[in-house]
Tab-separated table of C-alpha atoms in Angstrom:
chain	number	residue	atom	x	y	z
A	1	MET	CA	-21.322	8.953	-63.328
A	2	PRO	CA	-21.630	9.488	-59.552
A	3	PRO	CA	-19.059	7.759	-57.346
A	4	TYR	CA	-19.798	4.386	-55.880
A	5	PRO	CA	-21.466	4.518	-52.452
A	6	THR	CA	-19.216	3.888	-49.511
A	7	ALA	CA	-19.897	1.061	-47.090
A	8	PRO	CA	-21.860	1.882	-43.947
A	9	SER	CA	-20.011	1.952	-40.657
A	10	PRO	CA	-19.807	-1.556	-39.132
A	11	TYR	CA	-21.193	-0.070	-35.898
A	12	PRO	CA	-24.222	2.189	-36.492
A	13	THR	CA	-23.944	3.300	-32.901
A	14	ALA	CA	-20.825	3.528	-30.747
A	15	PRO	CA	-20.280	0.660	-28.282
A	16	PRO	CA	-20.958	1.531	-24.667
A	17	PRO	CA	-17.927	2.849	-22.786
A	18	ALA	CA	-16.120	0.398	-20.540
A	19	PRO	CA	-16.874	1.038	-16.854
A	20	THR	CA	-14.041	2.076	-14.602
A	21	GLY	CA	-12.445	-0.289	-12.118
A	22	HIS	CA	-13.461	-0.674	-8.479
A	23	PRO	CA	-11.373	-0.058	-5.329
A	24	TYR	CA	-10.576	-3.005	-3.086
A	25	HIS	CA	-13.472	-2.555	-0.650
A	26	ARG	CA	-15.973	-2.421	-3.547
A	27	LEU	CA	-14.845	-5.561	-5.389
A	28	ASP	CA	-18.080	-7.334	-4.493
A	29	ARG	CA	-19.735	-4.904	-6.908
A	30	ALA	CA	-17.294	-5.554	-9.746
A	31	THR	CA	-18.833	-8.806	-10.989
A	32	GLY	CA	-22.420	-7.635	-11.446
A	33	ARG	CA	-23.630	-10.568	-9.331
A	34	HIS	CA	-23.942	-8.671	-6.066
A	35	ARG	CA	-27.039	-9.352	-3.978
A	36	TRP	CA	-27.679	-7.872	-0.555
A	37	TRP	CA	-27.856	-11.283	1.089
A	38	ARG	CA	-24.557	-12.721	-0.220
A	39	PRO	CA	-22.187	-11.014	2.288
A	40	LEU	CA	-24.547	-11.815	5.168
A	41	VAL	CA	-24.981	-15.467	4.250
A	42	GLY	CA	-21.252	-15.826	3.633
A	43	THR	CA	-20.432	-14.400	7.058
A	44	VAL	CA	-22.889	-16.715	8.813
A	45	LEU	CA	-21.725	-19.828	6.953
A	46	MET	CA	-18.060	-18.992	7.485
A	47	SER	CA	-18.584	-18.455	11.226
A	48	PHE	CA	-20.484	-21.720	11.605
A	49	ALA	CA	-17.883	-23.685	9.622
A	50	TYR	CA	-15.101	-22.151	11.696
A	51	LEU	CA	-16.711	-23.264	14.976
A	52	VAL	CA	-17.120	-26.785	13.609
A	53	LEU	CA	-13.483	-26.953	12.514
A	54	VAL	CA	-12.245	-25.660	15.857
A	55	LEU	CA	-14.212	-28.358	17.677
A	56	VAL	CA	-12.792	-30.999	15.347
A	57	LEU	CA	-9.278	-29.659	15.928
A	58	LEU	CA	-9.731	-29.765	19.711
A	59	ALA	CA	-10.992	-33.329	19.493
A	60	VAL	CA	-7.969	-34.353	17.408
A	61	ALA	CA	-5.588	-32.624	19.829
A	62	TYR	CA	-7.254	-34.290	22.805
A	63	GLY	CA	-6.962	-37.710	21.167
A	64	LEU	CA	-3.339	-37.108	20.244
A	65	GLY	CA	-2.503	-35.918	23.747
A	66	THR	CA	-4.218	-38.927	25.288
A	67	VAL	CA	-2.195	-41.288	23.107
A	68	LEU	CA	1.030	-39.494	24.075
A	69	GLY	CA	0.088	-39.512	27.744
A	70	ALA	CA	-0.051	-35.733	28.078
A	71	PRO	CA	-1.661	-34.334	31.234
A	72	GLU	CA	-4.982	-32.491	31.234
A	73	LEU	CA	-5.384	-28.780	31.788
A	74	PRO	CA	-7.687	-27.356	34.480
A	75	ASP	CA	-10.211	-26.324	31.810
A	76	GLY	CA	-10.469	-29.900	30.525
A	77	GLY	CA	-8.123	-29.553	27.571
A	78	ILE	CA	-4.917	-31.389	26.945
A	79	ASP	CA	-1.497	-29.985	27.834
A	80	LEU	CA	0.892	-30.412	24.891
A	81	GLY	CA	3.591	-28.257	26.434
A	82	PRO	CA	4.319	-24.561	25.829
A	83	LEU	CA	5.318	-24.970	22.192
A	84	GLY	CA	2.602	-27.541	21.455
A	85	ASN	CA	-0.158	-25.404	22.970
A	86	THR	CA	1.071	-22.357	21.092
A	87	ALA	CA	1.125	-24.319	17.837
A	88	MET	CA	-2.475	-25.452	18.427
A	89	ASP	CA	-3.563	-21.879	19.052
A	90	LEU	CA	-1.928	-20.710	15.842
A	91	VAL	CA	-3.444	-23.535	13.795
A	92	SER	CA	-6.903	-22.836	15.243
A	93	LEU	CA	-6.660	-19.315	13.794
A	94	ALA	CA	-5.017	-20.307	10.512
A	95	ILE	CA	-7.916	-22.592	9.524
A	96	ALA	CA	-10.016	-19.480	8.874
A	97	LEU	CA	-7.962	-18.719	5.750
A	98	PRO	CA	-9.410	-21.430	3.460
A	99	LEU	CA	-12.889	-20.650	4.769
A	100	VAL	CA	-12.568	-17.045	3.560
A	101	LEU	CA	-11.512	-18.227	0.112
A	102	LEU	CA	-14.423	-20.681	-0.058
A	103	ALA	CA	-16.905	-17.991	1.031
A	104	THR	CA	-15.553	-15.724	-1.719
A	105	LEU	CA	-16.232	-18.430	-4.303
A	106	TRP	CA	-19.699	-19.047	-2.858
A	107	PRO	CA	-21.928	-17.391	-1.870
A	108	ALA	CA	-20.056	-14.250	-3.002
A	109	ARG	CA	-19.656	-15.830	-6.467
A	110	ARG	CA	-16.398	-14.208	-7.473
A	111	ARG	CA	-12.810	-15.339	-7.847
A	112	ALA	CA	-11.158	-16.346	-4.598
A	113	GLY	CA	-8.159	-14.203	-5.477
A	114	THR	CA	-10.240	-11.021	-5.381
A	115	VAL	CA	-10.024	-11.092	-1.595
A	116	SER	CA	-6.213	-10.928	-1.945
A	117	SER	CA	-6.004	-7.873	-4.198
A	118	VAL	CA	-7.668	-6.024	-7.049
A	119	THR	CA	-5.532	-8.034	-9.484
A	120	GLY	CA	-7.102	-11.321	-8.361
A	121	ARG	CA	-3.942	-12.693	-6.757
A	122	LEU	CA	-1.464	-12.073	-3.952
A	123	ARG	CA	1.251	-9.812	-5.377
A	124	ILE	CA	4.439	-11.434	-4.086
A	125	GLY	CA	6.745	-8.665	-5.305
A	126	TRP	CA	4.731	-5.955	-3.558
A	127	LEU	CA	4.515	-8.146	-0.435
A	128	GLY	CA	8.308	-8.367	-0.365
A	129	ARG	CA	8.650	-4.580	-0.605
A	130	CYS	CA	6.195	-4.167	2.287
A	131	VAL	CA	8.197	-6.605	4.398
A	132	LEU	CA	11.351	-4.587	3.768
A	133	ALA	CA	9.480	-1.385	4.652
A	134	GLY	CA	8.395	-2.941	7.957
A	135	LEU	CA	11.851	-3.970	9.131
A	136	LEU	CA	12.907	-0.533	10.336
A	137	PRO	CA	9.719	0.198	12.353
A	138	ILE	CA	9.780	-3.276	13.896
A	139	LEU	CA	13.430	-2.877	14.899
A	140	LEU	CA	12.608	0.441	16.543
A	141	LEU	CA	9.675	-1.170	18.345
A	142	THR	CA	11.900	-4.008	19.554
A	143	GLY	CA	14.556	-1.680	20.882
A	144	THR	CA	12.019	0.545	22.601
A	145	ALA	CA	10.226	-2.424	24.157
A	146	PHE	CA	13.460	-3.611	25.770
A	147	LEU	CA	14.084	-0.167	27.239
A	148	LEU	CA	10.585	0.165	28.690
A	149	PRO	CA	10.037	-1.027	32.275
A	150	GLY	CA	8.520	-4.504	32.350
A	151	ASP	CA	6.575	-6.629	34.800
A	152	SER	CA	8.862	-7.781	37.609
A	153	GLY	CA	7.020	-11.092	37.739
A	154	GLU	CA	8.024	-12.069	34.191
A	155	SER	CA	10.812	-14.580	33.688
A	156	ASP	CA	13.971	-13.375	31.956
A	157	THR	CA	15.893	-16.673	32.011
A	158	TRP	CA	17.334	-17.651	28.627
A	159	VAL	CA	15.705	-20.821	27.371
A	160	GLY	CA	18.752	-22.163	25.538
A	161	TRP	CA	19.662	-22.322	21.866
A	162	SER	CA	18.205	-25.754	21.208
A	163	SER	CA	14.749	-24.919	22.548
A	164	PHE	CA	14.812	-21.433	21.056
A	165	LEU	CA	15.729	-22.552	17.527
A	166	THR	CA	13.150	-25.359	17.625
A	167	ALA	CA	10.438	-22.933	18.695
A	168	LEU	CA	11.581	-20.384	16.114
A	169	ALA	CA	11.306	-22.942	13.297
A	170	VAL	CA	7.725	-23.825	14.307
A	171	LEU	CA	6.773	-20.181	14.671
A	172	ALA	CA	8.306	-19.264	11.299
A	173	VAL	CA	5.894	-21.712	9.638
A	174	LEU	CA	2.706	-21.109	11.616
A	175	VAL	CA	2.821	-17.397	12.459
A	176	PRO	CA	2.603	-16.203	8.803
A	177	LEU	CA	-0.414	-18.467	8.270
A	178	GLN	CA	-2.106	-17.249	11.463
A	179	ALA	CA	-1.407	-13.592	10.699
A	180	ALA	CA	-2.528	-13.915	7.075
A	181	ALA	CA	-5.740	-15.669	8.160
A	182	GLU	CA	-6.638	-12.765	10.467
A	183	GLU	CA	-5.971	-10.285	7.673
A	184	TYR	CA	-8.118	-12.241	5.230
A	185	VAL	CA	-10.956	-12.271	7.740
A	186	PHE	CA	-10.875	-8.665	8.977
A	187	ARG	CA	-9.154	-6.555	6.299
A	188	GLY	CA	-10.348	-8.910	3.562
A	189	TRP	CA	-13.771	-10.451	3.948
A	190	LEU	CA	-15.303	-8.027	6.455
A	191	THR	CA	-13.996	-4.941	4.632
A	192	GLN	CA	-15.416	-6.123	1.329
A	193	ALA	CA	-18.682	-7.266	2.937
A	194	VAL	CA	-19.272	-3.787	4.374
A	195	GLY	CA	-17.909	-2.122	1.223
A	196	ALA	CA	-20.610	-3.872	-0.803
A	197	PHE	CA	-23.103	-1.486	0.816
A	198	VAL	CA	-21.092	1.726	1.376
A	199	ARG	CA	-18.789	3.738	-0.872
A	200	SER	CA	-16.712	5.528	1.751
A	201	PRO	CA	-13.498	3.650	2.645
A	202	TRP	CA	-13.779	4.960	6.218
A	203	PHE	CA	-17.170	3.345	6.738
A	204	ALA	CA	-15.790	0.104	5.298
A	205	VAL	CA	-12.649	0.139	7.473
A	206	LEU	CA	-14.050	1.207	10.850
A	207	PRO	CA	-16.280	-1.858	11.618
A	208	GLN	CA	-13.515	-4.388	10.946
A	209	ALA	CA	-11.047	-2.387	13.100
A	210	VAL	CA	-13.441	-2.439	16.064
A	211	LEU	CA	-14.116	-6.163	15.650
A	212	PHE	CA	-10.396	-6.850	15.265
A	213	ALA	CA	-9.636	-5.106	18.563
A	214	ALA	CA	-12.547	-6.830	20.318
A	215	ALA	CA	-11.462	-10.266	19.047
A	216	HIS	CA	-8.273	-9.994	21.122
A	217	GLY	CA	-10.263	-9.603	24.325
A	218	TRP	CA	-10.610	-6.671	26.677
A	219	GLY	CA	-7.411	-6.077	28.608
A	220	THR	CA	-6.452	-2.450	29.096
A	221	ARG	CA	-7.858	0.684	27.501
A	222	ALA	CA	-4.449	1.412	26.007
A	223	GLY	CA	-4.233	-2.072	24.531
A	224	PHE	CA	-7.671	-1.758	22.916
A	225	LEU	CA	-6.822	1.626	21.395
A	226	GLY	CA	-3.519	0.291	20.114
A	227	LEU	CA	-5.278	-2.589	18.356
A	228	LEU	CA	-7.930	-0.225	17.023
A	229	MET	CA	-5.215	1.991	15.526
A	230	ASN	CA	-3.529	-1.047	14.020
A	231	GLY	CA	-6.802	-2.137	12.396
A	232	LEU	CA	-7.446	1.325	10.960
A	233	VAL	CA	-3.930	1.680	9.548
A	234	ALA	CA	-3.934	-1.804	8.042
A	235	GLY	CA	-7.421	-1.312	6.584
A	236	LEU	CA	-6.632	2.015	4.955
A	237	LEU	CA	-3.348	0.696	3.550
A	238	THR	CA	-5.281	-2.227	2.075
A	239	ILE	CA	-7.596	0.100	0.168
A	240	ARG	CA	-4.855	2.568	-0.758
A	241	THR	CA	-2.588	-0.139	-2.211
A	242	GLY	CA	-5.358	-2.340	-3.601
A	243	GLY	CA	-4.603	-5.504	-1.639
A	244	LEU	CA	-3.774	-7.236	1.647
A	245	GLU	CA	-0.016	-7.368	1.164
A	246	ALA	CA	0.841	-4.331	3.325
A	247	ALA	CA	-1.441	-5.495	6.149
A	248	ILE	CA	-0.094	-9.063	6.033
A	249	ALA	CA	3.531	-7.875	6.150
A	250	LEU	CA	2.927	-5.682	9.203
A	251	HIS	CA	0.954	-8.379	11.034
A	252	VAL	CA	3.502	-11.102	10.351
A	253	LEU	CA	6.429	-8.974	11.514
A	254	ASN	CA	4.592	-7.900	14.674
A	255	ASN	CA	3.631	-11.449	15.609
A	256	LEU	CA	7.060	-12.900	14.845
A	257	LEU	CA	8.545	-10.289	17.151
A	258	ALA	CA	6.056	-11.024	19.931
A	259	PHE	CA	6.225	-14.827	19.736
A	260	GLY	CA	9.982	-14.834	19.154
A	261	ALA	CA	10.572	-12.733	22.262
A	262	SER	CA	8.336	-15.050	24.276
A	263	ALA	CA	10.105	-18.165	22.992
A	264	ALA	CA	13.476	-16.782	24.077
A	265	VAL	CA	12.727	-17.014	27.810
A	266	VAL	CA	11.643	-19.876	30.035
A	267	ASP	CA	7.842	-20.282	30.151
A	268	GLY	CA	7.456	-17.312	27.841
A	269	LEU	CA	5.082	-19.178	25.531
A	270	THR	CA	2.840	-20.155	28.441
A	271	SER	CA	1.692	-16.552	28.927
A	272	ASP	CA	-1.905	-15.866	27.870
A	273	GLU	CA	-1.370	-12.117	27.500
A	274	THR	CA	-2.104	-10.486	24.131
A	275	ALA	CA	-1.638	-7.033	22.648
A	276	ALA	CA	-4.918	-6.107	24.353
A	277	ASP	CA	-3.083	-6.224	27.700
A	278	ALA	CA	-0.357	-3.746	26.687
A	279	PRO	CA	0.363	-0.809	29.006
A	280	TRP	CA	0.227	2.783	27.788
A	281	SER	CA	3.956	3.009	27.111
A	282	LEU	CA	4.017	-0.070	24.865
A	283	ALA	CA	0.664	0.769	23.200
A	284	LEU	CA	1.834	4.268	22.258
A	285	THR	CA	5.077	2.850	20.902
A	286	ALA	CA	3.088	0.382	18.776
A	287	MET	CA	0.904	3.229	17.439
A	288	VAL	CA	3.954	5.240	16.398
A	289	THR	CA	5.356	2.105	14.745
A	290	ASP	CA	2.152	1.607	12.745
A	291	LEU	CA	2.132	5.220	11.564
A	292	LEU	CA	5.805	5.075	10.571
A	293	TYR	CA	5.178	1.871	8.651
A	294	ALA	CA	2.188	3.456	6.886
A	295	ALA	CA	4.318	6.429	5.830
A	296	LEU	CA	7.000	4.139	4.360
A	297	VAL	CA	4.438	2.005	2.485
A	298	LEU	CA	2.718	5.078	1.018
A	299	TRP	CA	6.119	6.387	-0.094
A	300	LEU	CA	6.790	3.052	-1.809
A	301	ALA	CA	3.339	3.124	-3.376
A	302	ARG	CA	4.062	6.509	-4.961
A	303	ARG	CA	7.263	5.146	-6.473
A	304	HIS	CA	6.135	1.674	-7.598
A	305	LYS	CA	2.420	2.461	-8.124
A	306	PRO	CA	0.749	-0.870	-7.270
A	307	GLN	CA	-2.619	-1.347	-8.961
A	308	ARG	CA	-5.315	0.292	-6.831
A	309	LEU	CA	-8.428	-0.428	-8.928
A	310	SER	CA	-9.708	-3.597	-10.531
A	311	SER	CA	-9.393	-3.908	-14.300
A	312	PRO	CA	-12.278	-2.287	-16.226
A	313	VAL	CA	-14.920	-4.671	-17.548
A	314	GLN	CA	-14.850	-4.920	-21.354
A	315	PRO	CA	-18.182	-4.367	-23.145
A	316	PRO	CA	-19.762	-7.546	-24.530
A	317	THR	CA	-19.611	-8.342	-28.264
A	318	PRO	CA	-22.868	-7.244	-30.007
A	319	TYR	CA	-25.146	-10.158	-30.776
A	320	PRO	CA	-27.173	-10.634	-34.020
A	321	GLY	CA	-30.111	-8.265	-33.931
A	322	HIS	CA	-28.359	-5.748	-31.655
A	323	PRO	CA	-28.273	-2.199	-33.106
A	324	ALA	CA	-24.466	-2.311	-33.030
A	325	TYR	CA	-24.262	-5.659	-34.833
A	326	SER	CA	-23.082	-5.709	-38.473
A	327	GLU	CA	-23.352	-8.658	-40.837
A	328	HIS	CA	-20.327	-7.313	-42.730
A	329	PRO	CA	-17.636	-6.603	-40.166
A	330	ALA	CA	-14.691	-4.384	-40.837
A	331	HIS	CA	-11.625	-5.773	-42.549
A	332	SER	CA	-9.581	-7.852	-40.085
A	333	GLY	CA	-6.369	-6.065	-40.884
A	334	HIS	CA	-7.787	-2.555	-40.678
A	335	PRO	CA	-10.709	-1.780	-38.343
A	336	SER	CA	-11.612	1.352	-40.311
A	337	HIS	CA	-11.701	-0.448	-43.689
A	338	PRO	CA	-15.189	-0.005	-45.125
A	339	SER	CA	-16.016	-3.547	-46.074
A	340	HIS	CA	-14.737	-6.797	-47.513
A	341	LEU	CA	-13.895	-7.371	-51.157
A	342	GLY	CA	-17.014	-9.242	-52.056
A	343	HIS	CA	-19.394	-6.692	-50.628
A	344	PRO	CA	-21.168	-4.630	-53.352
A	345	SER	CA	-20.242	-1.364	-51.685
A	346	TYR	CA	-16.514	-2.103	-51.654
A	347	PRO	CA	-14.636	0.720	-53.484
A	348	GLY	CA	-13.706	-0.414	-56.998
A	349	HIS	CA	-16.347	-3.161	-57.136
A	350	PRO	CA	-18.486	-2.770	-60.276
A	351	ALA	CA	-22.176	-2.196	-59.785
A	352	TYR	CA	-24.199	-5.389	-60.008
A	353	PRO	CA	-27.105	-5.971	-62.473
A	354	GLY	CA	-30.166	-4.173	-61.237
A	355	HIS	CA	-28.155	-1.527	-59.410
A	356	PRO	CA	-29.160	2.011	-60.453
A	357	GLU	CA	-25.641	2.642	-61.678
A	358	TYR	CA	-25.305	-0.562	-63.674
A	359	SER	CA	-24.878	0.078	-67.437
A	360	GLY	CA	-23.377	-3.118	-68.699
A	361	HIS	CA	-20.286	-1.168	-69.645
A	362	PRO	CA	-17.206	-2.354	-67.764
A	363	ALA	CA	-15.197	0.708	-68.545
A	364	ALA	CA	-14.672	3.293	-65.848
A	365	PRO	CA	-16.321	6.700	-66.235
A	366	GLY	CA	-14.469	8.752	-68.823
A	367	HIS	CA	-12.650	5.784	-70.353
A	368	PRO	CA	-12.846	5.632	-74.162
A	369	ALA	CA	-14.876	2.849	-75.693
A	370	THR	CA	-13.008	-0.099	-77.193
A	371	SER	CA	-13.517	-1.790	-80.492
A	372	ASP	CA	-15.663	-4.418	-78.841
A	373	HIS	CA	-18.001	-1.760	-77.480
A	374	PRO	CA	-19.263	0.728	-80.092
A	375	ALA	CA	-19.475	4.357	-79.241
A	376	THR	CA	-22.739	5.745	-78.023
A	377	PRO	CA	-24.053	9.275	-78.203
A	378	ASP	CA	-23.164	9.736	-74.582
A	379	HIS	CA	-19.785	8.053	-74.957
A	380	PRO	CA	-17.913	9.058	-78.145
A	381	GLY	CA	-15.216	6.805	-79.455
A	382	PRO	CA	-14.071	4.914	-82.529
A	383	ALA	CA	-16.566	2.620	-84.222
A	384	ARG	CA	-15.826	-1.025	-84.986
A	385	THR	CA	-14.066	-1.485	-88.355
A	386	ALA	CA	-14.291	-4.452	-90.591
């Protein structure tokens, strides 16, 4: 008797291979919901909402200053004092952060955390390592800045411990939010918006670096080039490490240094100068600092290997009627098991009536007949006895 037929494979055809993950600047393509208009509409809506919120914030500040009896500024604003005005400036930049997250949810239609990193969240452990990597370059920048010749018109009078510690506490809360908001806008949203159309990381990083430098205003040529270098380094580190953590750490440390130094002297926070106004000596020092920081972060990345690509998308489960769908799936405990016990093709299951191999004889091939089943010409064996 021929052997029983084996069960067919539960998948007549192999399932499609899972696609590979996407780098950070291409995450808009990872969901399969990309449309050419989504990044454009998101940028327009985010810009409009930001202008509205800034106007609301100015109105609230003006009302608060009026109630407190604060004097007016020459441009029509309200003077809340050096620390108060600085706090308002930082808050006016920090409000862009939730707008980026909302634009990522809609119209980009993907998880808000995908603008933080390829893992869909801000990686706190990797952020801490980047902060530690930035301490040495920032200390070198601080020491060099003190040795460089400064403007003779700047005040160098110590403000006092009480005022300095108060200002430092406010800055420690607001500066990280302001710096992170700028990173989410430039290295986050704009990089991914451009990366939705181009594959090259350089083409995705260059536009945001130019806009980042231009957003600080035009001061000196050296200052603009220094900001451009900072934007390029931060953008490439974002793609190389798969998230904004390295860029946020560098930006926060730089701004804490700048604002902290200003808060230490009388009327230091009243200055309207930015990094765009830096002279050649300070701009070159900042460029060297950025490159040193990038080298340290890349060294850490080789050791700790942060995730650089998004997780591959799993293939969908075949639906009824799909060529890969089987009505008799493989055994749950063993994917390669041919079939379940009740299936006719299960090994050891007797052929059913009407099957070509059904004989009505329960014995296995080659088994001698019993007394209840007389011998046949094809199956010799003892006959029934009285």
